[in-house]
Every structure is written in structure tokens, then in C-alpha cells.
Amino acid sequence: MKIKIHKRIFNKRYLELLKDRKENILILYGGAASGKSYAVAQKLIITLLQGGRNILVIRKVDKTIKDSVFALFTSIINQMGLSKEFDTNITDRRITCKNGYQILMKGLDDPEKIKSITVSKGQITDCWIEETTELTESDYNQLLLRL
């Protein structure tokens, strides 16, 4: 199945994100409401549709996920007209593409929560840290150890 998404739905400032990138770490700077999170979520939705990759989304505090990144992903999926391509599970904070690849969302307020994370197909290949400034160096190091 081929899905066509017109580039006009993307913020011109972040169109470069859509290109296949080789960097291990990508840092986006910008002020509040600059569109960083929206652009990253769009990119990750497209990545999931292309298959072969599973994505872990991290925030410092687990209970902030439902009303932030999970809501953002579901909103963008609906705006892009892709709701038939994804199953969403708010309880597990997991979005599964019909191709079997997934986005999982976890908090780092308890590093044990990211131990032994499994996905239904393949392994976790990508990680997005939302609101990176909330994390400590220790949090980041724990994440690197676990992934």
C-alpha cells in the first residue's frame, strides 16, 4: 500500500527532518510553540509507516505523556487522515501501525520502567526524548544503558 502525504502539511522550517538522516543524535532548538515536537511526531509517524523501525518516546515524568506526546501523535494521525493505519492504546501508551511496528511512550521518573521493553515486531531502533531539559545526566546515562 502506498500512502501519499503532501508536503504542505509540514512546517517548512522542519522539512529537512523528513530526509533520511545518518546522525545518531539530532537536537532541535527553538522556543515554545516553534513546532519542534509537532515536526518530530510527523517524522516518526512517517517512519513507522515505512516499516522496519520501532520508536521509544521518553519524557521525564510518566504521567505527563497522556496529555502531551500521546495526544500529539493521535491528533497528527487523525489530521493526516491515517487513523485506519494505526491502533492506539492509551492505557499502554502504545501506537501500533498496521505493519506491526510500534511507538511506545515511557517516563524516566522510574528507570525500571524502561527495562526489558519489548515490541511486537523487531526491536526498538529509535528514541525521541521530549522536553530533554527535564532530564538529568544520570537519566540520560540510564537510557543509554537500557537501549
PDB file of C-alpha atoms in Angstrom:
ATOM      1  CA  MET A   1       0.000   0.000   0.000  1.00  0.00           C
ATOM      2  CA  LYS A   2       1.314   3.428  -0.910  1.00  0.00           C
ATOM      3  CA  ILE A   3       0.274   6.458   1.107  1.00  0.00           C
ATOM      4  CA  LYS A   4       0.779   9.933  -0.288  1.00  0.00           C
ATOM      5  CA  ILE A   5       1.236  12.803   2.139  1.00  0.00           C
ATOM      6  CA  HIS A   6       1.508  16.285   0.682  1.00  0.00           C
ATOM      7  CA  LYS A   7       4.481  18.303   1.923  1.00  0.00           C
ATOM      8  CA  ARG A   8       2.322  21.364   2.604  1.00  0.00           C
ATOM      9  CA  ILE A   9       1.216  19.815   5.907  1.00  0.00           C
ATOM     10  CA  PHE A  10       4.788  20.172   7.189  1.00  0.00           C
ATOM     11  CA  ASN A  11       6.365  23.276   8.660  1.00  0.00           C
ATOM     12  CA  LYS A  12       8.867  24.495   6.052  1.00  0.00           C
ATOM     13  CA  ARG A  13      11.425  25.083   8.797  1.00  0.00           C
ATOM     14  CA  TYR A  14      11.489  21.354   9.561  1.00  0.00           C
ATOM     15  CA  LEU A  15      11.201  19.811   6.085  1.00  0.00           C
ATOM     16  CA  GLU A  16      14.844  18.723   6.382  1.00  0.00           C
ATOM     17  CA  LEU A  17      13.731  16.278   9.097  1.00  0.00           C
ATOM     18  CA  LEU A  18      11.899  14.224   6.503  1.00  0.00           C
ATOM     19  CA  LYS A  19      15.109  13.291   4.744  1.00  0.00           C
ATOM     20  CA  ASP A  20      16.789  10.038   5.694  1.00  0.00           C
ATOM     21  CA  ARG A  21      19.360  11.100   8.261  1.00  0.00           C
ATOM     22  CA  LYS A  22      22.536   9.342   9.330  1.00  0.00           C
ATOM     23  CA  GLU A  23      23.073  11.153  12.647  1.00  0.00           C
ATOM     24  CA  ASN A  24      22.799   9.119  15.830  1.00  0.00           C
ATOM     25  CA  ILE A  25      21.664  12.156  17.794  1.00  0.00           C
ATOM     26  CA  LEU A  26      19.587  15.014  16.476  1.00  0.00           C
ATOM     27  CA  ILE A  27      18.942  18.069  18.650  1.00  0.00           C
ATOM     28  CA  LEU A  28      16.289  20.616  17.708  1.00  0.00           C
ATOM     29  CA  TYR A  29      16.386  24.097  19.176  1.00  0.00           C
ATOM     30  CA  GLY A  30      13.569  26.599  19.249  1.00  0.00           C
ATOM     31  CA  GLY A  31      11.251  28.453  21.524  1.00  0.00           C
ATOM     32  CA  ALA A  32       7.852  27.442  22.807  1.00  0.00           C
ATOM     33  CA  ALA A  33       5.338  26.838  20.004  1.00  0.00           C
ATOM     34  CA  SER A  34       8.090  26.731  17.370  1.00  0.00           C
ATOM     35  CA  GLY A  35       6.769  23.432  16.012  1.00  0.00           C
ATOM     36  CA  LYS A  36       9.649  21.151  17.033  1.00  0.00           C
ATOM     37  CA  SER A  37       7.550  18.482  18.725  1.00  0.00           C
ATOM     38  CA  TYR A  38       4.920  18.568  16.008  1.00  0.00           C
ATOM     39  CA  ALA A  39       7.551  18.110  13.289  1.00  0.00           C
ATOM     40  CA  VAL A  40       9.279  15.257  15.117  1.00  0.00           C
ATOM     41  CA  ALA A  41       5.962  13.465  15.677  1.00  0.00           C
ATOM     42  CA  GLN A  42       5.114  13.829  11.967  1.00  0.00           C
ATOM     43  CA  LYS A  43       8.515  12.397  11.041  1.00  0.00           C
ATOM     44  CA  LEU A  44       8.114   9.449  13.411  1.00  0.00           C
ATOM     45  CA  ILE A  45       4.634   8.640  12.096  1.00  0.00           C
ATOM     46  CA  ILE A  46       6.045   8.502   8.570  1.00  0.00           C
ATOM     47  CA  THR A  47       8.983   6.416   9.831  1.00  0.00           C
ATOM     48  CA  LEU A  48       6.559   3.924  11.356  1.00  0.00           C
ATOM     49  CA  LEU A  49       4.539   3.704   8.139  1.00  0.00           C
ATOM     50  CA  GLN A  50       7.700   2.896   6.195  1.00  0.00           C
ATOM     51  CA  GLY A  51       8.298  -0.082   8.476  1.00  0.00           C
ATOM     52  CA  GLY A  52      11.385  -1.663   9.927  1.00  0.00           C
ATOM     53  CA  ARG A  53      11.649   0.678  12.915  1.00  0.00           C
ATOM     54  CA  ASN A  54      10.155   0.823  16.406  1.00  0.00           C
ATOM     55  CA  ILE A  55      10.268   4.042  18.373  1.00  0.00           C
ATOM     56  CA  LEU A  56      10.552   4.746  22.091  1.00  0.00           C
ATOM     57  CA  VAL A  57       9.354   8.176  23.213  1.00  0.00           C
ATOM     58  CA  ILE A  58      10.656   9.331  26.588  1.00  0.00           C
ATOM     59  CA  ARG A  59       9.587  12.065  28.983  1.00  0.00           C
ATOM     60  CA  LYS A  60      10.924  12.612  32.475  1.00  0.00           C
ATOM     61  CA  VAL A  61       7.539  12.154  34.178  1.00  0.00           C
ATOM     62  CA  ASP A  62       5.362   9.258  33.037  1.00  0.00           C
ATOM     63  CA  LYS A  63       2.007  10.846  33.887  1.00  0.00           C
ATOM     64  CA  THR A  64       2.678  13.811  31.554  1.00  0.00           C
ATOM     65  CA  ILE A  65       2.740  11.540  28.492  1.00  0.00           C
ATOM     66  CA  LYS A  66      -1.014  11.021  28.014  1.00  0.00           C
ATOM     67  CA  ASP A  67      -1.780  14.725  27.662  1.00  0.00           C
ATOM     68  CA  SER A  68       1.353  15.623  25.729  1.00  0.00           C
ATOM     69  CA  VAL A  69       3.105  13.309  23.262  1.00  0.00           C
ATOM     70  CA  PHE A  70       0.391  10.645  23.133  1.00  0.00           C
ATOM     71  CA  ALA A  71      -2.245  13.300  22.424  1.00  0.00           C
ATOM     72  CA  LEU A  72       0.080  14.896  19.864  1.00  0.00           C
ATOM     73  CA  PHE A  73       0.607  11.624  17.976  1.00  0.00           C
ATOM     74  CA  THR A  74      -3.093  10.752  17.885  1.00  0.00           C
ATOM     75  CA  SER A  75      -4.010  14.272  16.771  1.00  0.00           C
ATOM     76  CA  ILE A  76      -1.476  14.233  13.928  1.00  0.00           C
ATOM     77  CA  ILE A  77      -2.511  10.735  12.824  1.00  0.00           C
ATOM     78  CA  ASN A  78      -6.101  11.980  12.566  1.00  0.00           C
ATOM     79  CA  GLN A  79      -5.109  15.228  10.797  1.00  0.00           C
ATOM     80  CA  MET A  80      -3.100  13.240   8.258  1.00  0.00           C
ATOM     81  CA  GLY A  81      -6.110  11.001   7.611  1.00  0.00           C
ATOM     82  CA  LEU A  82      -4.189   7.927   8.767  1.00  0.00           C
ATOM     83  CA  SER A  83      -6.363   6.661  11.621  1.00  0.00           C
ATOM     84  CA  LYS A  84      -7.130   3.441   9.703  1.00  0.00           C
ATOM     85  CA  GLU A  85      -3.393   2.680   9.588  1.00  0.00           C
ATOM     86  CA  PHE A  86      -2.872   2.744  13.364  1.00  0.00           C
ATOM     87  CA  ASP A  87      -4.241   1.221  16.546  1.00  0.00           C
ATOM     88  CA  THR A  88      -3.800   3.375  19.637  1.00  0.00           C
ATOM     89  CA  ASN A  89      -3.767   2.152  23.236  1.00  0.00           C
ATOM     90  CA  ILE A  90      -3.900   4.962  25.779  1.00  0.00           C
ATOM     91  CA  THR A  91      -3.509   2.589  28.743  1.00  0.00           C
ATOM     92  CA  ASP A  92      -0.183   1.230  27.493  1.00  0.00           C
ATOM     93  CA  ARG A  93       0.683   4.499  25.708  1.00  0.00           C
ATOM     94  CA  ARG A  94       1.440   2.453  22.605  1.00  0.00           C
ATOM     95  CA  ILE A  95       0.630   3.152  18.964  1.00  0.00           C
ATOM     96  CA  THR A  96       0.795   0.207  16.585  1.00  0.00           C
ATOM     97  CA  CYS A  97       0.938   0.596  12.828  1.00  0.00           C
ATOM     98  CA  LYS A  98      -0.932  -1.996  10.745  1.00  0.00           C
ATOM     99  CA  ASN A  99       2.504  -3.171   9.521  1.00  0.00           C
ATOM    100  CA  GLY A 100       3.298  -4.296  13.093  1.00  0.00           C
ATOM    101  CA  TYR A 101       5.823  -1.607  14.068  1.00  0.00           C
ATOM    102  CA  GLN A 102       5.194   0.483  17.180  1.00  0.00           C
ATOM    103  CA  ILE A 103       5.684   3.714  19.076  1.00  0.00           C
ATOM    104  CA  LEU A 104       5.972   3.201  22.843  1.00  0.00           C
ATOM    105  CA  MET A 105       5.919   6.039  25.372  1.00  0.00           C
ATOM    106  CA  LYS A 106       7.571   5.793  28.785  1.00  0.00           C
ATOM    107  CA  GLY A 107       8.561   8.038  31.674  1.00  0.00           C
ATOM    108  CA  LEU A 108      12.022   8.124  33.208  1.00  0.00           C
ATOM    109  CA  ASP A 109      10.792   9.023  36.690  1.00  0.00           C
ATOM    110  CA  ASP A 110      11.458   5.341  37.431  1.00  0.00           C
ATOM    111  CA  PRO A 111      14.294   3.950  35.238  1.00  0.00           C
ATOM    112  CA  GLU A 112      12.981   0.432  35.926  1.00  0.00           C
ATOM    113  CA  LYS A 113      10.111   1.255  33.542  1.00  0.00           C
ATOM    114  CA  ILE A 114      12.413   1.079  30.563  1.00  0.00           C
ATOM    115  CA  LYS A 115      13.957  -2.284  31.434  1.00  0.00           C
ATOM    116  CA  SER A 116      13.125  -5.156  29.128  1.00  0.00           C
ATOM    117  CA  ILE A 117      10.846  -3.181  26.827  1.00  0.00           C
ATOM    118  CA  THR A 118       9.541  -5.409  24.076  1.00  0.00           C
ATOM    119  CA  VAL A 119       7.787  -4.683  20.833  1.00  0.00           C
ATOM    120  CA  SER A 120       5.636  -6.992  18.752  1.00  0.00           C
ATOM    121  CA  LYS A 121       7.976  -6.961  15.762  1.00  0.00           C
ATOM    122  CA  GLY A 122      11.713  -6.314  15.621  1.00  0.00           C
ATOM    123  CA  GLN A 123      13.444  -4.218  18.248  1.00  0.00           C
ATOM    124  CA  ILE A 124      13.495  -0.576  19.349  1.00  0.00           C
ATOM    125  CA  THR A 125      15.568   1.342  16.825  1.00  0.00           C
ATOM    126  CA  ASP A 126      14.816   4.993  17.596  1.00  0.00           C
ATOM    127  CA  CYS A 127      14.303   7.112  20.674  1.00  0.00           C
ATOM    128  CA  TRP A 128      12.802  10.595  20.991  1.00  0.00           C
ATOM    129  CA  ILE A 129      13.355  12.443  24.249  1.00  0.00           C
ATOM    130  CA  GLU A 130      10.640  15.070  24.559  1.00  0.00           C
ATOM    131  CA  GLU A 131      11.477  18.017  26.794  1.00  0.00           C
ATOM    132  CA  THR A 132      15.095  16.919  27.103  1.00  0.00           C
ATOM    133  CA  THR A 133      15.836  19.751  29.522  1.00  0.00           C
ATOM    134  CA  GLU A 134      13.764  17.886  32.148  1.00  0.00           C
ATOM    135  CA  LEU A 135      16.313  15.039  32.220  1.00  0.00           C
ATOM    136  CA  THR A 136      19.453  14.860  34.289  1.00  0.00           C
ATOM    137  CA  GLU A 137      22.738  13.491  33.003  1.00  0.00           C
ATOM    138  CA  SER A 138      22.070  10.408  35.130  1.00  0.00           C
ATOM    139  CA  ASP A 139      18.676   9.909  33.430  1.00  0.00           C
ATOM    140  CA  TYR A 140      20.318  10.132  30.027  1.00  0.00           C
ATOM    141  CA  ASN A 141      23.049   7.672  31.003  1.00  0.00           C
ATOM    142  CA  GLN A 142      20.418   5.203  32.266  1.00  0.00           C
ATOM    143  CA  LEU A 143      18.607   5.483  28.965  1.00  0.00           C
ATOM    144  CA  LEU A 144      21.804   4.768  27.030  1.00  0.00           C
ATOM    145  CA  LEU A 145      22.473   1.712  29.210  1.00  0.00           C
ATOM    146  CA  ARG A 146      18.987   0.319  28.635  1.00  0.00           C
ATOM    147  CA  LEU A 147      18.911   0.857  24.887  1.00  0.00           C
TER     148      LEU A 147
END
